[in-house]
C-alpha cells in the first residue's frame, strides 16, 4: 500500500484538450498494483481516451466490483463519480445509477472473476438489457487479488504458477456478450495501446451496451509458460481483425488509404469509427459471423482482437422502457406523484 500523494504541480507547457485540461487532470491516485500489472496499462488507456475525447470528468461515473481490476478506478479519473460495489454486483448498481441519471457516461470496470465467476448472472442481464455503458473486463484468467486461483475464463489445460492444470472449460466473455445482445463488442490486449485507446473511445460514444474484453496479464500469478493469458502467449497468438481510428465530428475525413481497405462506421452522435481492414473477409456488422470467426480462430489457439461487432444504430434500456428524457433524480414531487384523485381512480379501477 502506498500513501504517497501524486505531485500536483506539472509543467505549464503540457498539452491541453478542448476543455483546457491536461492528461494529468484525468488521472487518479498512485497505483498500488504490482509493477508491470496489465491493469495499470488499461487505466492509462482510459485516461488517454477520456482526455482525447474532451470528456468533462464530472460527467463520468466509474463503477466496479471487487478484485485488483476493480481497484483500478481509484487510479484514473480522480475527479469523476465512483462507486466500488460488492464482488460481482457492479452491473446491477450501474443499471440503477443509469436509470436514475441518464445524463452521465457510465464506465463499468471488472475482472474475469468478478464478471465470469461470481458475477456471471449480473453480466448476462446487463448485456441483454442493453444498458448504455462501457463495460471493461480486465481479463487475466485468475483471481489476482486472492492469490491466483483459476477463474472461469482460464483455458482448459492452462497451468497455474504452482503447476496445477485447469480441468474446466473456459467461459468466453466475447461469445457471451455477442449472444446476449451487446451492440459494441471488442477484444484487446493491455499491452497494445494503439488498438485499445480507439476502442475505448468508440465504446464511450456508443449509444448502447459496449463490451471490451481486455487480456491483461497478471505478472505475479499468471505470466508464465503454461498460461494462455501471459504477455508472451498473447503476443504470439494475437490475430487482429481490423485497425481502428476514432474520429470526432470536427475531424477531417481523409482518404489516404486505397478504396476497399477502409470502412467508415458513423455513430448516431456524429462521430465515426474508421476500420482499416486487415482481413478483407471480416465484416464487423454481422453478429453471427463474428461469433463464428472468433470460434474458428480460437480452435487454432488464436486470440482474435479488434472490433468484432458493432451495431451503429443501437438503442438502450431507456428507450425500451420509454422513460422520460428528464433524469429521474431531477423529477420533482409534482411530476412523480399523480395526486390523490388519480390514485383514487386507479384504486377504483382495481376493485
Ligand atoms: C462475495 C465475495 N466472495 C469472494 C470474495 C473474495 N474475492 C475477492 S476478489 C476475488 C476474485 C477477483 O478476481 P478478478 O475479478 O478476476 O480480479 P483480479 O484480482 O484478477 O483483477 C475474490 C474471489 C469477495 N471479496 N466477496
Ligand atoms: S496480483 Fe496480479 S492482478 Fe493483482 S496487482 Fe498483482 S499483477 Fe495485477
Ligand atoms: Mg482476474
CSV table of C-alpha atoms and ligand atoms in Angstrom, one decimal:
chain,number,residue,atom,x,y,z
A,1,UNK,CA,0.0,0.0,0.0
A,2,UNK,CA,1.4,3.4,-0.9
A,3,UNK,CA,0.3,6.6,0.9
A,4,UNK,CA,2.4,8.8,-1.4
A,5,UNK,CA,0.4,11.7,-2.8
A,6,UNK,CA,0.9,12.5,-6.5
A,7,UNK,CA,2.6,15.8,-7.1
A,8,UNK,CA,0.0,18.4,-8.1
A,9,UNK,CA,2.4,20.7,-10.0
A,10,UNK,CA,3.1,20.0,-13.6
A,11,UNK,CA,4.9,21.7,-16.4
A,12,UNK,CA,2.9,24.7,-17.7
A,13,UNK,CA,3.6,23.6,-21.3
A,14,UNK,CA,1.7,20.2,-21.0
A,15,UNK,CA,-0.7,19.8,-23.9
A,16,UNK,CA,-4.3,20.6,-23.1
A,17,UNK,CA,-7.6,19.4,-24.7
A,18,UNK,CA,-10.6,21.4,-25.9
A,19,UNK,CA,-11.7,21.9,-22.3
A,20,UNK,CA,-8.3,23.2,-21.2
A,21,UNK,CA,-7.5,20.0,-19.2
A,22,UNK,CA,-4.1,18.2,-19.3
A,23,UNK,CA,-3.9,14.4,-19.4
A,24,UNK,CA,-2.9,14.6,-15.7
A,25,UNK,CA,-6.4,16.0,-14.9
A,26,UNK,CA,-7.8,12.6,-15.9
A,27,UNK,CA,-5.5,10.6,-13.7
A,28,UNK,CA,-6.3,9.3,-10.2
A,29,UNK,CA,-4.2,8.2,-7.1
A,30,UNK,CA,-0.9,6.4,-7.4
A,31,UNK,CA,-1.5,2.7,-8.2
A,32,UNK,CA,-0.8,0.1,-5.6
A,33,UNK,CA,-0.9,-2.8,-8.0
A,34,UNK,CA,2.2,-5.0,-8.7
A,35,UNK,CA,4.7,-3.3,-11.0
A,36,UNK,CA,4.0,-4.5,-14.6
A,37,UNK,CA,0.4,-5.5,-13.9
A,38,UNK,CA,-1.6,-5.2,-17.2
A,39,UNK,CA,-4.4,-3.5,-15.3
A,40,UNK,CA,-2.3,-0.3,-15.0
A,41,UNK,CA,-1.9,-0.1,-18.8
A,42,UNK,CA,-5.7,-0.3,-19.1
A,43,UNK,CA,-6.0,2.6,-16.6
A,44,UNK,CA,-3.5,4.6,-18.7
A,45,UNK,CA,-5.5,3.9,-21.9
A,46,UNK,CA,-8.8,5.0,-20.2
A,47,UNK,CA,-7.1,8.3,-19.1
A,48,UNK,CA,-5.8,8.9,-22.7
A,49,UNK,CA,-9.2,8.1,-24.3
A,50,UNK,CA,-11.1,10.4,-21.9
A,51,UNK,CA,-8.5,13.2,-22.4
A,52,UNK,CA,-8.7,12.9,-26.2
A,53,UNK,CA,-12.5,12.8,-26.2
A,54,UNK,CA,-12.5,16.1,-24.2
A,55,UNK,CA,-14.9,14.5,-21.7
A,56,UNK,CA,-15.7,16.6,-18.6
A,57,UNK,CA,-14.7,14.3,-15.7
A,58,UNK,CA,-17.8,15.2,-13.7
A,59,UNK,CA,-19.9,13.7,-16.4
A,60,UNK,CA,-18.4,10.2,-16.0
A,61,UNK,CA,-19.4,7.6,-13.4
A,62,UNK,CA,-17.0,4.7,-12.9
A,63,UNK,CA,-18.3,1.6,-11.1
A,64,UNK,CA,-16.5,-1.6,-10.2
A,65,UNK,CA,-16.8,-4.8,-8.1
A,66,UNK,CA,-14.0,-6.4,-6.1
A,67,UNK,CA,-10.6,-7.5,-7.3
A,68,UNK,CA,-7.3,-6.0,-8.4
A,69,UNK,CA,-9.1,-4.9,-11.6
A,70,UNK,CA,-12.0,-3.4,-9.6
A,71,UNK,CA,-9.5,-1.4,-7.5
A,72,UNK,CA,-8.2,0.4,-10.6
A,73,UNK,CA,-10.9,3.2,-10.8
A,74,UNK,CA,-9.1,4.7,-7.9
A,75,UNK,CA,-6.1,5.2,-10.2
A,76,UNK,CA,-7.9,7.1,-13.0
A,77,UNK,CA,-10.5,9.8,-13.4
A,78,UNK,CA,-10.0,11.1,-9.8
A,79,UNK,CA,-12.5,13.9,-10.4
A,80,UNK,CA,-15.3,11.7,-11.6
A,81,UNK,CA,-18.1,9.9,-9.7
A,82,UNK,CA,-17.0,6.5,-8.4
A,83,UNK,CA,-18.6,3.5,-6.7
A,84,UNK,CA,-16.8,0.4,-5.6
A,85,UNK,CA,-19.5,-2.1,-5.1
A,86,UNK,CA,-19.7,-5.8,-4.0
A,87,UNK,CA,-18.0,-8.7,-5.7
A,88,UNK,CA,-19.9,-9.5,-9.0
A,89,UNK,CA,-22.6,-6.9,-8.3
A,90,UNK,CA,-21.3,-3.9,-10.3
A,91,UNK,CA,-23.8,-4.4,-13.2
A,92,UNK,CA,-26.9,-4.0,-11.1
A,93,UNK,CA,-25.5,-1.0,-9.3
A,94,UNK,CA,-24.6,0.5,-12.7
A,95,UNK,CA,-28.0,-0.2,-14.1
A,96,UNK,CA,-29.7,1.5,-11.1
A,97,UNK,CA,-27.5,4.6,-11.4
A,98,UNK,CA,-28.0,4.8,-15.2
A,99,UNK,CA,-31.8,4.6,-14.7
A,100,UNK,CA,-31.7,7.4,-12.1
A,101,UNK,CA,-29.4,9.7,-14.1
A,102,UNK,CA,-29.3,9.0,-17.8
A,103,UNK,CA,-27.1,12.1,-18.4
A,104,UNK,CA,-23.8,10.5,-17.1
A,105,UNK,CA,-21.4,8.4,-19.1
A,106,UNK,CA,-21.2,5.0,-17.3
A,107,UNK,CA,-17.9,3.1,-17.2
A,108,UNK,CA,-18.0,-0.3,-15.5
A,109,UNK,CA,-14.6,-1.9,-14.7
A,110,UNK,CA,-14.5,-5.5,-13.7
A,111,UNK,CA,-12.3,-8.6,-13.6
A,112,UNK,CA,-12.8,-12.1,-15.1
A,113,UNK,CA,-13.6,-13.4,-11.6
A,114,UNK,CA,-15.9,-10.6,-10.9
A,115,UNK,CA,-17.8,-10.9,-14.2
A,116,UNK,CA,-17.4,-14.6,-15.3
A,117,UNK,CA,-17.4,-16.4,-11.9
A,118,UNK,CA,-19.5,-14.8,-9.1
A,119,UNK,CA,-21.0,-12.1,-11.3
A,120,UNK,CA,-21.9,-14.1,-14.4
A,121,UNK,CA,-25.7,-13.7,-13.9
A,122,UNK,CA,-25.3,-9.9,-13.5
A,123,UNK,CA,-23.1,-9.7,-16.5
A,124,UNK,CA,-25.7,-11.6,-18.6
A,125,UNK,CA,-28.6,-9.4,-17.6
A,126,UNK,CA,-26.8,-6.0,-18.0
A,127,UNK,CA,-25.9,-7.1,-21.6
A,128,UNK,CA,-29.3,-8.4,-22.6
A,129,UNK,CA,-31.0,-5.2,-21.2
A,130,UNK,CA,-28.8,-3.0,-23.4
A,131,UNK,CA,-27.7,-0.7,-20.6
A,132,UNK,CA,-25.9,2.3,-22.1
A,133,UNK,CA,-22.4,1.9,-20.7
A,134,UNK,CA,-18.8,0.9,-21.4
A,135,UNK,CA,-18.1,-2.4,-19.7
A,136,UNK,CA,-14.4,-3.4,-19.5
A,137,UNK,CA,-13.3,-6.8,-18.2
A,138,UNK,CA,-9.6,-6.8,-17.3
A,139,UNK,CA,-9.1,-10.4,-18.1
A,140,UNK,CA,-6.1,-12.2,-16.6
A,141,UNK,CA,-7.6,-15.7,-16.2
A,142,UNK,CA,-7.1,-15.7,-12.4
A,143,UNK,CA,-8.3,-14.2,-9.2
A,144,UNK,CA,-5.3,-11.9,-8.8
A,145,UNK,CA,-6.4,-10.3,-5.5
A,146,UNK,CA,-6.9,-13.6,-3.7
A,147,UNK,CA,-3.6,-15.1,-4.9
A,148,UNK,CA,-4.0,-16.7,-8.3
A,149,UNK,CA,-6.8,-19.3,-8.3
A,150,UNK,CA,-8.2,-20.1,-11.8
A,151,UNK,CA,-11.1,-18.0,-12.8
A,152,UNK,CA,-13.9,-19.1,-15.2
A,153,UNK,CA,-12.1,-17.6,-18.2
A,154,UNK,CA,-9.0,-19.7,-17.7
A,155,UNK,CA,-8.5,-22.0,-20.6
A,156,UNK,CA,-8.9,-25.8,-20.1
A,157,UNK,CA,-5.4,-27.2,-19.8
A,158,UNK,CA,-3.8,-23.9,-18.7
A,159,UNK,CA,-1.3,-24.2,-15.9
A,160,UNK,CA,-1.2,-22.2,-12.7
A,161,UNK,CA,2.1,-20.8,-11.4
A,162,UNK,CA,2.2,-23.8,-8.9
A,163,UNK,CA,1.9,-26.3,-11.8
A,164,UNK,CA,-1.8,-27.1,-11.3
A,165,UNK,CA,-3.7,-27.8,-14.6
A,166,UNK,CA,-7.2,-26.3,-15.1
A,167,UNK,CA,-9.6,-29.1,-15.9
A,168,UNK,CA,-12.7,-26.9,-16.6
A,169,UNK,CA,-13.9,-25.4,-19.9
A,170,UNK,CA,-13.4,-21.6,-20.2
A,171,UNK,CA,-16.2,-19.1,-20.5
A,172,UNK,CA,-15.6,-16.8,-23.4
A,173,UNK,CA,-16.9,-13.3,-22.4
A,174,UNK,CA,-16.9,-12.2,-26.0
A,175,UNK,CA,-19.1,-15.1,-27.1
A,176,UNK,CA,-21.5,-14.4,-24.3
A,177,UNK,CA,-21.7,-10.7,-25.0
A,178,UNK,CA,-22.4,-11.4,-28.7
A,179,UNK,CA,-25.1,-13.9,-27.9
A,180,UNK,CA,-26.7,-11.7,-25.2
A,181,UNK,CA,-27.2,-8.7,-27.5
A,182,UNK,CA,-24.3,-6.3,-26.7
A,183,UNK,CA,-24.1,-3.8,-29.5
A,184,UNK,CA,-20.4,-3.0,-29.4
A,185,UNK,CA,-18.2,-6.0,-28.8
A,186,UNK,CA,-14.4,-5.8,-28.9
A,187,UNK,CA,-11.3,-7.6,-27.5
A,188,UNK,CA,-7.9,-6.1,-27.0
A,189,UNK,CA,-4.7,-6.5,-25.1
A,190,UNK,CA,-3.5,-4.3,-22.3
A,191,UNK,CA,0.0,-4.1,-24.0
A,192,UNK,CA,-1.5,-2.7,-27.2
A,193,UNK,CA,-2.5,0.9,-26.6
A,194,UNK,CA,-2.6,1.7,-30.4
A,195,UNK,CA,-5.6,-0.7,-30.6
A,196,UNK,CA,-7.1,-0.2,-27.1
A,197,UNK,CA,-7.4,3.6,-26.9
A,198,UNK,CA,-9.5,3.9,-30.1
A,199,UNK,CA,-11.7,1.0,-29.0
A,200,UNK,CA,-12.4,2.7,-25.6
A,201,UNK,CA,-13.1,6.0,-27.4
A,202,UNK,CA,-15.5,4.2,-29.8
A,203,UNK,CA,-17.2,2.4,-26.8
A,204,UNK,CA,-17.6,5.7,-24.9
A,205,UNK,CA,-19.5,7.3,-27.7
A,206,UNK,CA,-21.6,4.2,-28.5
A,207,UNK,CA,-25.3,4.6,-27.5
A,208,UNK,CA,-25.9,1.1,-26.0
A,209,UNK,CA,-24.2,-1.8,-24.3
A,210,UNK,CA,-20.5,-1.7,-25.2
A,211,UNK,CA,-18.3,-4.5,-24.0
A,212,UNK,CA,-14.5,-4.7,-24.2
A,213,UNK,CA,-12.6,-7.8,-23.1
A,214,UNK,CA,-9.0,-6.8,-22.4
A,215,UNK,CA,-6.5,-9.6,-21.9
A,216,UNK,CA,-4.4,-8.2,-19.0
A,217,UNK,CA,-1.6,-10.4,-17.8
A,218,UNK,CA,-1.2,-10.8,-14.0
A,219,UNK,CA,2.5,-10.7,-13.7
A,220,UNK,CA,2.5,-12.2,-10.2
A,221,UNK,CA,0.3,-15.2,-10.7
A,222,UNK,CA,-0.3,-15.8,-14.4
A,223,UNK,CA,2.6,-14.7,-16.6
A,224,UNK,CA,4.5,-18.0,-17.0
A,225,UNK,CA,5.0,-20.5,-19.8
A,226,UNK,CA,1.8,-22.6,-19.1
A,227,UNK,CA,-0.6,-19.6,-19.1
A,228,UNK,CA,-2.7,-18.5,-22.1
A,229,UNK,CA,-3.1,-15.0,-20.6
A,230,UNK,CA,0.5,-14.1,-20.4
A,231,UNK,CA,2.3,-11.3,-22.3
A,232,UNK,CA,4.3,-13.8,-24.4
A,233,UNK,CA,1.3,-16.0,-25.2
A,234,UNK,CA,-1.0,-13.2,-26.4
A,235,UNK,CA,1.8,-11.5,-28.4
A,236,UNK,CA,2.5,-14.8,-30.2
A,237,UNK,CA,-1.2,-15.8,-30.8
A,238,UNK,CA,-2.8,-12.4,-31.5
A,239,UNK,CA,-5.0,-12.2,-34.6
A,240,UNK,CA,-6.2,-8.7,-35.2
A,241,UNK,CA,-9.3,-8.3,-37.3
A,242,UNK,CA,-9.0,-4.6,-38.0
A,243,UNK,CA,-7.1,-1.5,-37.2
A,244,UNK,CA,-9.3,1.2,-35.8
A,245,UNK,CA,-9.2,5.1,-35.9
A,246,UNK,CA,-11.8,7.1,-34.0
A,247,UNK,CA,-12.8,10.5,-35.4
A,248,UNK,CA,-14.7,13.2,-33.6
A,249,UNK,CA,-17.3,15.1,-35.6
A,250,UNK,CA,-14.9,18.0,-36.3
A,251,UNK,CA,-12.0,15.9,-37.7
A,252,UNK,CA,-11.3,16.0,-41.3
A,253,UNK,CA,-12.1,12.7,-43.1
A,254,UNK,CA,-9.1,11.9,-45.1
A,255,UNK,CA,-8.7,9.4,-48.0
A,256,UNK,CA,-5.1,8.3,-47.7
A,257,UNK,CA,-6.0,4.6,-47.9
A,258,UNK,CA,-6.8,2.7,-51.0
A,259,UNK,CA,-10.5,2.1,-51.7
A,260,UNK,CA,-11.7,-1.2,-50.3
A,261,UNK,CA,-9.3,-1.0,-47.3
A,262,UNK,CA,-11.4,1.3,-45.2
A,263,UNK,CA,-14.9,1.2,-43.7
A,264,UNK,CA,-16.3,4.3,-42.0
A,265,UNK,CA,-19.0,3.4,-39.5
A,266,UNK,CA,-20.9,6.5,-38.5
A,267,UNK,CA,-22.4,6.7,-34.9
A,268,UNK,CA,-25.6,8.4,-34.0
A,269,UNK,CA,-23.7,11.1,-32.0
A,270,UNK,CA,-22.0,12.3,-35.2
A,271,UNK,CA,-18.6,10.6,-34.5
A,272,UNK,CA,-17.2,8.0,-36.9
A,273,UNK,CA,-15.3,4.8,-36.3
A,274,UNK,CA,-12.9,4.1,-39.2
A,275,UNK,CA,-12.0,0.5,-39.6
A,276,UNK,CA,-8.9,-0.2,-41.6
A,277,UNK,CA,-9.5,-3.7,-42.6
A,278,UNK,CA,-6.6,-6.2,-42.4
A,279,UNK,CA,-8.8,-9.1,-43.4
A,280,UNK,CA,-11.0,-8.4,-46.4
A,281,UNK,CA,-13.5,-11.1,-45.4
A,282,UNK,CA,-14.1,-9.6,-41.9
A,283,UNK,CA,-17.5,-7.9,-41.5
A,284,UNK,CA,-17.9,-6.2,-38.1
A,285,UNK,CA,-21.7,-5.6,-38.6
A,286,UNK,CA,-22.6,-9.3,-38.6
A,287,UNK,CA,-23.1,-10.6,-35.1
A,288,UNK,CA,-23.3,-14.3,-36.1
A,289,UNK,CA,-20.3,-14.1,-38.4
A,290,UNK,CA,-18.3,-12.5,-35.6
A,291,UNK,CA,-19.1,-15.4,-33.3
A,292,UNK,CA,-18.1,-18.0,-36.0
A,293,UNK,CA,-14.9,-16.1,-36.8
A,294,UNK,CA,-13.9,-15.9,-33.2
A,295,UNK,CA,-14.6,-19.6,-32.6
A,296,UNK,CA,-12.7,-20.8,-35.7
A,297,UNK,CA,-9.6,-18.8,-34.6
A,298,UNK,CA,-10.0,-19.9,-31.0
A,299,UNK,CA,-9.9,-23.6,-32.2
A,300,UNK,CA,-6.5,-22.8,-33.8
A,301,UNK,CA,-5.3,-21.3,-30.5
A,302,UNK,CA,-5.5,-17.7,-31.7
A,303,UNK,CA,-6.8,-14.8,-29.7
A,304,UNK,CA,-8.8,-12.6,-32.0
A,305,UNK,CA,-8.5,-8.9,-31.1
A,306,UNK,CA,-10.2,-5.7,-32.6
A,307,UNK,CA,-13.7,-4.5,-33.0
A,308,UNK,CA,-15.6,-7.8,-33.6
A,309,UNK,CA,-19.1,-6.4,-33.7
A,310,UNK,CA,-20.8,-3.0,-34.0
A,311,UNK,CA,-24.5,-2.1,-34.3
A,312,UNK,CA,-24.2,1.6,-35.1
A,313,UNK,CA,-27.9,2.1,-34.6
A,314,UNK,CA,-28.0,0.6,-31.2
A,315,UNK,CA,-30.7,1.5,-28.7
A,316,UNK,CA,-30.7,1.3,-24.9
A,317,UNK,CA,-32.7,0.4,-21.8
A,318,UNK,CA,-34.2,3.9,-21.5
A,319,UNK,CA,-35.7,3.6,-25.0
A,320,UNK,CA,-37.0,0.1,-24.2
A,321,UNK,CA,-38.6,1.3,-21.0
A,322,UNK,CA,-39.8,4.5,-22.6
A,323,UNK,CA,-38.5,6.6,-19.7
A,324,UNK,CA,-38.8,10.4,-19.8
A,325,UNK,CA,-35.9,12.5,-21.1
A,326,UNK,CA,-35.5,14.3,-17.7
A,327,UNK,CA,-33.2,12.3,-15.4
A,328,UNK,CA,-35.4,10.6,-12.8
A,329,UNK,CA,-33.4,12.1,-10.0
A,330,UNK,CA,-34.4,15.6,-11.2
A,331,UNK,CA,-38.2,15.0,-11.3
A,332,UNK,CA,-40.0,16.9,-8.5
A,333,UNK,CA,-42.9,15.6,-6.4
A,334,UNK,CA,-45.4,17.2,-8.8
A,335,UNK,CA,-44.1,15.1,-11.7
A,336,UNK,CA,-43.6,11.9,-9.6
A,337,UNK,CA,-46.9,11.9,-7.7
A,338,UNK,CA,-50.1,11.7,-9.7
A,339,UNK,CA,-52.2,13.2,-6.9
A,340,UNK,CA,-54.9,11.6,-4.7
A,341,UNK,CA,-57.7,12.0,-7.3
A,342,UNK,CA,-55.7,9.9,-9.8
A,343,UNK,CA,-54.8,7.4,-7.2
A,344,UNK,CA,-58.5,7.0,-6.2
A,345,UNK,CA,-59.3,6.4,-9.9
A,346,UNK,CA,-56.6,3.7,-10.1
A,347,UNK,CA,-57.8,2.0,-6.9
A,348,UNK,CA,-61.4,2.2,-8.1
A,349,UNK,CA,-60.5,0.5,-11.4
A,350,UNK,CA,-58.9,-2.4,-9.4
A,351,UNK,CA,-62.0,-3.1,-7.2
B,1,LIG,C1,-18.8,-12.3,-2.0
B,1,LIG,C2,-17.3,-12.5,-2.1
B,1,LIG,N1,-16.8,-13.7,-2.4
B,1,LIG,C3,-15.4,-13.8,-2.5
B,1,LIG,C4,-14.6,-12.7,-2.3
B,1,LIG,C5,-13.1,-12.9,-2.4
B,1,LIG,N2,-12.5,-12.3,-3.6
B,1,LIG,C6,-12.1,-11.0,-3.6
B,1,LIG,S1,-11.5,-10.6,-5.1
B,1,LIG,C7,-11.8,-12.1,-5.8
B,1,LIG,C8,-11.5,-12.5,-7.2
B,1,LIG,C9,-11.1,-11.4,-8.0
B,1,LIG,O1,-10.7,-11.8,-9.3
B,1,LIG,P1,-11.0,-10.9,-10.6
B,1,LIG,O2,-12.3,-10.4,-10.6
B,1,LIG,O3,-10.6,-11.7,-11.7
B,1,LIG,O4,-10.0,-9.7,-10.3
B,1,LIG,P2,-8.4,-9.7,-10.4
B,1,LIG,O5,-7.9,-9.6,-9.0
B,1,LIG,O6,-7.9,-10.9,-11.1
B,1,LIG,O7,-8.1,-8.4,-11.2
B,1,LIG,C10,-12.4,-13.0,-4.8
B,1,LIG,C11,-12.8,-14.4,-5.0
B,1,LIG,C12,-15.2,-11.5,-2.0
B,1,LIG,N3,-14.5,-10.4,-1.8
B,1,LIG,N4,-16.5,-11.4,-1.9
B,2,LIG,S1,-1.8,-9.8,-8.2
B,2,LIG,FE1,-1.8,-9.9,-10.4
B,2,LIG,S2,-3.7,-8.8,-11.0
B,2,LIG,FE2,-3.2,-8.2,-8.9
B,2,LIG,S3,-2.0,-6.3,-9.0
B,2,LIG,FE3,-0.6,-8.1,-8.9
B,2,LIG,S4,-0.1,-8.5,-11.1
B,2,LIG,FE4,-2.0,-7.3,-11.0
B,3,LIG,MG1,-8.8,-11.8,-12.8
